[in-house]
Amino acid sequence: MHNMIGKVRAAIDSYGMISQNDRIAVCVSGGKDSVFLLFALNQIKTYYPQKFDLVAITVDPCFENRATDYSDIEKFCAKINVPHVIKRTHLASLIFHDRKESNPCSLCARMRRGILHDMARELGCNKIALGHNLDDCVETFFMNLLNCGTIGCFSPVTYLSRKDIYMIRPLIFCEETKITSLVRRKNLPIVLSRCPANFNSNRQTTKNLILNLEKNYPNLRKKIVGAIERANIDAWGGKK
């Protein structure tokens, strides 16, 4: 566990993600990455030299026109004394039924981010923490290259001038398999998504491609992240 928490701390320190008196909205979807992110930041909060506050925020797309049961997440947040705010939406109905989107993930992500940004500002937060991990970085890089013909990724830290808020990604040094293992060992609460696009998305196809490539090219993911840092793609090389 200490190794994984150390990787989160390393990302925070490397890119100056947290400053004194920050109020950070942690986006908690209920998946393993977001729950581990909340767990890790709450651990780091106890000894980090800069004092900061956390609030967990959740956007419920209401798949199948039903509110998602986040009671286990709410109990976990209460146990660690982190406020948890849930916003119920009609995202699922709008995207899958009204618009019948052929590429639902892209529109859903954009709309969900907008809601999260508004929630964070309403709660007095100046930063939003997202659960993108090392694997997400590599997958995004490949998706941009193969689908758009561009070299790019998301940035470790992004400033949104229209909202006057920063997005930080403290899990960028953490591998997905190790997050999964830690979440199981610590018995952290997980809420399974009912999204009909699960395991049938462009990202899942890219994930499978990378897994196959790694059979012939060991440590490919870490090599890609290293290349992104050395080339300073999307401010990845701008460490403190």
PDB file of N, CA, C and O in Angstrom, residues 28-63:
ATOM      1  N   VAL A  28     -15.890  10.992  -7.766  1.00  0.00           N
ATOM      2  CA  VAL A  28     -16.052   9.594  -7.381  1.00  0.00           C
ATOM      3  C   VAL A  28     -17.211   8.987  -8.174  1.00  0.00           C
ATOM      4  O   VAL A  28     -18.376   9.234  -7.876  1.00  0.00           O
ATOM      5  N   SER A  29     -16.862   8.201  -9.183  1.00  0.00           N
ATOM      6  CA  SER A  29     -17.890   7.537  -9.983  1.00  0.00           C
ATOM      7  C   SER A  29     -18.385   6.268  -9.305  1.00  0.00           C
ATOM      8  O   SER A  29     -19.469   5.771  -9.612  1.00  0.00           O
ATOM      9  N   GLY A  30     -17.566   5.734  -8.399  1.00  0.00           N
ATOM     10  CA  GLY A  30     -17.865   4.453  -7.777  1.00  0.00           C
ATOM     11  C   GLY A  30     -16.969   3.354  -8.294  1.00  0.00           C
ATOM     12  O   GLY A  30     -16.930   2.251  -7.742  1.00  0.00           O
ATOM     13  N   GLY A  31     -16.213   3.642  -9.368  1.00  0.00           N
ATOM     14  CA  GLY A  31     -15.264   2.683  -9.908  1.00  0.00           C
ATOM     15  C   GLY A  31     -14.007   2.612  -9.056  1.00  0.00           C
ATOM     16  O   GLY A  31     -13.765   3.463  -8.198  1.00  0.00           O
ATOM     17  N   LYS A  32     -13.180   1.617  -9.318  1.00  0.00           N
ATOM     18  CA  LYS A  32     -11.988   1.361  -8.489  1.00  0.00           C
ATOM     19  C   LYS A  32     -11.027   2.542  -8.464  1.00  0.00           C
ATOM     20  O   LYS A  32     -10.446   2.861  -7.416  1.00  0.00           O
ATOM     21  N   ASP A  33     -10.812   3.195  -9.614  1.00  0.00           N
ATOM     22  CA  ASP A  33      -9.839   4.287  -9.690  1.00  0.00           C
ATOM     23  C   ASP A  33     -10.261   5.467  -8.829  1.00  0.00           C
ATOM     24  O   ASP A  33      -9.454   6.019  -8.071  1.00  0.00           O
ATOM     25  N   SER A  34     -11.518   5.873  -8.950  1.00  0.00           N
ATOM     26  CA  SER A  34     -11.972   7.049  -8.213  1.00  0.00           C
ATOM     27  C   SER A  34     -12.034   6.780  -6.711  1.00  0.00           C
ATOM     28  O   SER A  34     -11.731   7.662  -5.903  1.00  0.00           O
ATOM     29  N   VAL A  35     -12.406   5.564  -6.336  1.00  0.00           N
ATOM     30  CA  VAL A  35     -12.463   5.228  -4.908  1.00  0.00           C
ATOM     31  C   VAL A  35     -11.049   5.167  -4.325  1.00  0.00           C
ATOM     32  O   VAL A  35     -10.802   5.652  -3.220  1.00  0.00           O
ATOM     33  N   PHE A  36     -10.116   4.574  -5.075  1.00  0.00           N
ATOM     34  CA  PHE A  36      -8.727   4.569  -4.610  1.00  0.00           C
ATOM     35  C   PHE A  36      -8.179   5.988  -4.526  1.00  0.00           C
ATOM     36  O   PHE A  36      -7.432   6.319  -3.595  1.00  0.00           O
ATOM     37  N   LEU A  37      -8.524   6.835  -5.481  1.00  0.00           N
ATOM     38  CA  LEU A  37      -8.071   8.227  -5.461  1.00  0.00           C
ATOM     39  C   LEU A  37      -8.520   8.915  -4.178  1.00  0.00           C
ATOM     40  O   LEU A  37      -7.723   9.592  -3.511  1.00  0.00           O
ATOM     41  N   LEU A  38      -9.779   8.742  -3.818  1.00  0.00           N
ATOM     42  CA  LEU A  38     -10.294   9.350  -2.591  1.00  0.00           C
ATOM     43  C   LEU A  38      -9.562   8.797  -1.374  1.00  0.00           C
ATOM     44  O   LEU A  38      -9.154   9.542  -0.476  1.00  0.00           O
ATOM     45  N   PHE A  39      -9.382   7.487  -1.342  1.00  0.00           N
ATOM     46  CA  PHE A  39      -8.674   6.827  -0.244  1.00  0.00           C
ATOM     47  C   PHE A  39      -7.247   7.368  -0.124  1.00  0.00           C
ATOM     48  O   PHE A  39      -6.791   7.713   0.972  1.00  0.00           O
ATOM     49  N   ALA A  40      -6.536   7.443  -1.242  1.00  0.00           N
ATOM     50  CA  ALA A  40      -5.141   7.880  -1.234  1.00  0.00           C
ATOM     51  C   ALA A  40      -5.006   9.339  -0.804  1.00  0.00           C
ATOM     52  O   ALA A  40      -4.144   9.681   0.016  1.00  0.00           O
ATOM     53  N   LEU A  41      -5.837  10.225  -1.363  1.00  0.00           N
ATOM     54  CA  LEU A  41      -5.755  11.640  -1.006  1.00  0.00           C
ATOM     55  C   LEU A  41      -6.084  11.850   0.470  1.00  0.00           C
ATOM     56  O   LEU A  41      -5.474  12.705   1.134  1.00  0.00           O
ATOM     57  N   ASN A  42      -7.020  11.072   0.989  1.00  0.00           N
ATOM     58  CA  ASN A  42      -7.355  11.206   2.395  1.00  0.00           C
ATOM     59  C   ASN A  42      -6.202  10.741   3.286  1.00  0.00           C
ATOM     60  O   ASN A  42      -5.965  11.313   4.352  1.00  0.00           O
ATOM     61  N   GLN A  43      -5.475   9.718   2.832  1.00  0.00           N
ATOM     62  CA  GLN A  43      -4.289   9.274   3.563  1.00  0.00           C
ATOM     63  C   GLN A  43      -3.202  10.354   3.534  1.00  0.00           C
ATOM     64  O   GLN A  43      -2.604  10.685   4.564  1.00  0.00           O
ATOM     65  N   ILE A  44      -2.941  10.877   2.349  1.00  0.00           N
ATOM     66  CA  ILE A  44      -1.888  11.881   2.183  1.00  0.00           C
ATOM     67  C   ILE A  44      -2.219  13.155   2.955  1.00  0.00           C
ATOM     68  O   ILE A  44      -1.326  13.829   3.488  1.00  0.00           O
ATOM     69  N   LYS A  45      -3.496  13.471   3.039  1.00  0.00           N
ATOM     70  CA  LYS A  45      -3.952  14.683   3.729  1.00  0.00           C
ATOM     71  C   LYS A  45      -3.467  14.735   5.182  1.00  0.00           C
ATOM     72  O   LYS A  45      -3.234  15.816   5.733  1.00  0.00           O
ATOM     73  N   THR A  46      -3.278  13.578   5.806  1.00  0.00           N
ATOM     74  CA  THR A  46      -2.922  13.541   7.227  1.00  0.00           C
ATOM     75  C   THR A  46      -1.491  13.996   7.498  1.00  0.00           C
ATOM     76  O   THR A  46      -1.173  14.375   8.631  1.00  0.00           O
ATOM     77  N   TYR A  47      -0.630  13.946   6.477  1.00  0.00           N
ATOM     78  CA  TYR A  47       0.770  14.316   6.723  1.00  0.00           C
ATOM     79  C   TYR A  47       1.364  15.264   5.676  1.00  0.00           C
ATOM     80  O   TYR A  47       2.518  15.657   5.781  1.00  0.00           O
ATOM     81  N   TYR A  48       0.580  15.652   4.686  1.00  0.00           N
ATOM     82  CA  TYR A  48       1.120  16.499   3.623  1.00  0.00           C
ATOM     83  C   TYR A  48       1.460  17.881   4.192  1.00  0.00           C
ATOM     84  O   TYR A  48       0.714  18.413   5.024  1.00  0.00           O
ATOM     85  N   PRO A  49       2.584  18.479   3.776  1.00  0.00           N
ATOM     86  CA  PRO A  49       2.991  19.774   4.362  1.00  0.00           C
ATOM     87  C   PRO A  49       2.024  20.918   4.079  1.00  0.00           C
ATOM     88  O   PRO A  49       1.936  21.857   4.865  1.00  0.00           O
ATOM     89  N   GLN A  50       1.314  20.853   2.950  1.00  0.00           N
ATOM     90  CA  GLN A  50       0.292  21.858   2.658  1.00  0.00           C
ATOM     91  C   GLN A  50      -1.077  21.318   3.096  1.00  0.00           C
ATOM     92  O   GLN A  50      -1.463  20.203   2.721  1.00  0.00           O
ATOM     93  N   LYS A  51      -1.797  22.114   3.860  1.00  0.00           N
ATOM     94  CA  LYS A  51      -3.112  21.693   4.324  1.00  0.00           C
ATOM     95  C   LYS A  51      -4.148  21.848   3.212  1.00  0.00           C
ATOM     96  O   LYS A  51      -4.144  22.850   2.488  1.00  0.00           O
ATOM     97  N   PHE A  52      -5.016  20.858   3.065  1.00  0.00           N
ATOM     98  CA  PHE A  52      -6.070  20.935   2.053  1.00  0.00           C
ATOM     99  C   PHE A  52      -7.293  20.162   2.534  1.00  0.00           C
ATOM    100  O   PHE A  52      -7.205  19.296   3.403  1.00  0.00           O
ATOM    101  N   ASP A  53      -8.439  20.497   1.950  1.00  0.00           N
ATOM    102  CA  ASP A  53      -9.706  19.843   2.280  1.00  0.00           C
ATOM    103  C   ASP A  53     -10.210  19.048   1.083  1.00  0.00           C
ATOM    104  O   ASP A  53      -9.901  19.363  -0.075  1.00  0.00           O
ATOM    105  N   LEU A  54     -11.007  18.026   1.370  1.00  0.00           N
ATOM    106  CA  LEU A  54     -11.571  17.172   0.338  1.00  0.00           C
ATOM    107  C   LEU A  54     -13.097  17.148   0.428  1.00  0.00           C
ATOM    108  O   LEU A  54     -13.670  17.198   1.521  1.00  0.00           O
ATOM    109  N   VAL A  55     -13.726  17.066  -0.734  1.00  0.00           N
ATOM    110  CA  VAL A  55     -15.151  16.774  -0.807  1.00  0.00           C
ATOM    111  C   VAL A  55     -15.348  15.831  -1.989  1.00  0.00           C
ATOM    112  O   VAL A  55     -14.766  16.040  -3.063  1.00  0.00           O
ATOM    113  N   ALA A  56     -16.096  14.767  -1.793  1.00  0.00           N
ATOM    114  CA  ALA A  56     -16.355  13.805  -2.864  1.00  0.00           C
ATOM    115  C   ALA A  56     -17.611  14.214  -3.619  1.00  0.00           C
ATOM    116  O   ALA A  56     -18.629  14.550  -3.011  1.00  0.00           O
ATOM    117  N   ILE A  57     -17.509  14.207  -4.960  1.00  0.00           N
ATOM    118  CA  ILE A  57     -18.683  14.555  -5.772  1.00  0.00           C
ATOM    119  C   ILE A  57     -18.961  13.441  -6.781  1.00  0.00           C
ATOM    120  O   ILE A  57     -18.041  12.861  -7.347  1.00  0.00           O
ATOM    121  N   THR A  58     -20.233  13.151  -6.963  1.00  0.00           N
ATOM    122  CA  THR A  58     -20.652  12.057  -7.841  1.00  0.00           C
ATOM    123  C   THR A  58     -21.768  12.517  -8.758  1.00  0.00           C
ATOM    124  O   THR A  58     -22.742  13.131  -8.299  1.00  0.00           O
ATOM    125  N   VAL A  59     -21.612  12.244 -10.047  1.00  0.00           N
ATOM    126  CA  VAL A  59     -22.679  12.486 -11.019  1.00  0.00           C
ATOM    127  C   VAL A  59     -23.306  11.139 -11.372  1.00  0.00           C
ATOM    128  O   VAL A  59     -22.624  10.245 -11.882  1.00  0.00           O
ATOM    129  N   ASP A  60     -24.571  10.985 -11.087  1.00  0.00           N
ATOM    130  CA  ASP A  60     -25.275   9.740 -11.390  1.00  0.00           C
ATOM    131  C   ASP A  60     -25.996   9.887 -12.733  1.00  0.00           C
ATOM    132  O   ASP A  60     -26.941  10.672 -12.837  1.00  0.00           O
ATOM    133  N   PRO A  61     -25.579   9.127 -13.774  1.00  0.00           N
ATOM    134  CA  PRO A  61     -26.268   9.213 -15.071  1.00  0.00           C
ATOM    135  C   PRO A  61     -27.660   8.604 -15.038  1.00  0.00           C
ATOM    136  O   PRO A  61     -28.452   8.803 -15.955  1.00  0.00           O
ATOM    137  N   CYS A  62     -27.961   7.831 -13.989  1.00  0.00           N
ATOM    138  CA  CYS A  62     -29.260   7.165 -13.836  1.00  0.00           C
ATOM    139  C   CYS A  62     -29.550   6.220 -15.013  1.00  0.00           C
ATOM    140  O   CYS A  62     -30.538   6.396 -15.741  1.00  0.00           O
ATOM    141  N   PHE A  63     -28.678   5.231 -15.195  1.00  0.00           N
ATOM    142  CA  PHE A  63     -28.884   4.226 -16.220  1.00  0.00           C
ATOM    143  C   PHE A  63     -30.176   3.460 -15.942  1.00  0.00           C
ATOM    144  O   PHE A  63     -30.545   3.238 -14.786  1.00  0.00           O
TER     145      PHE A  63
END
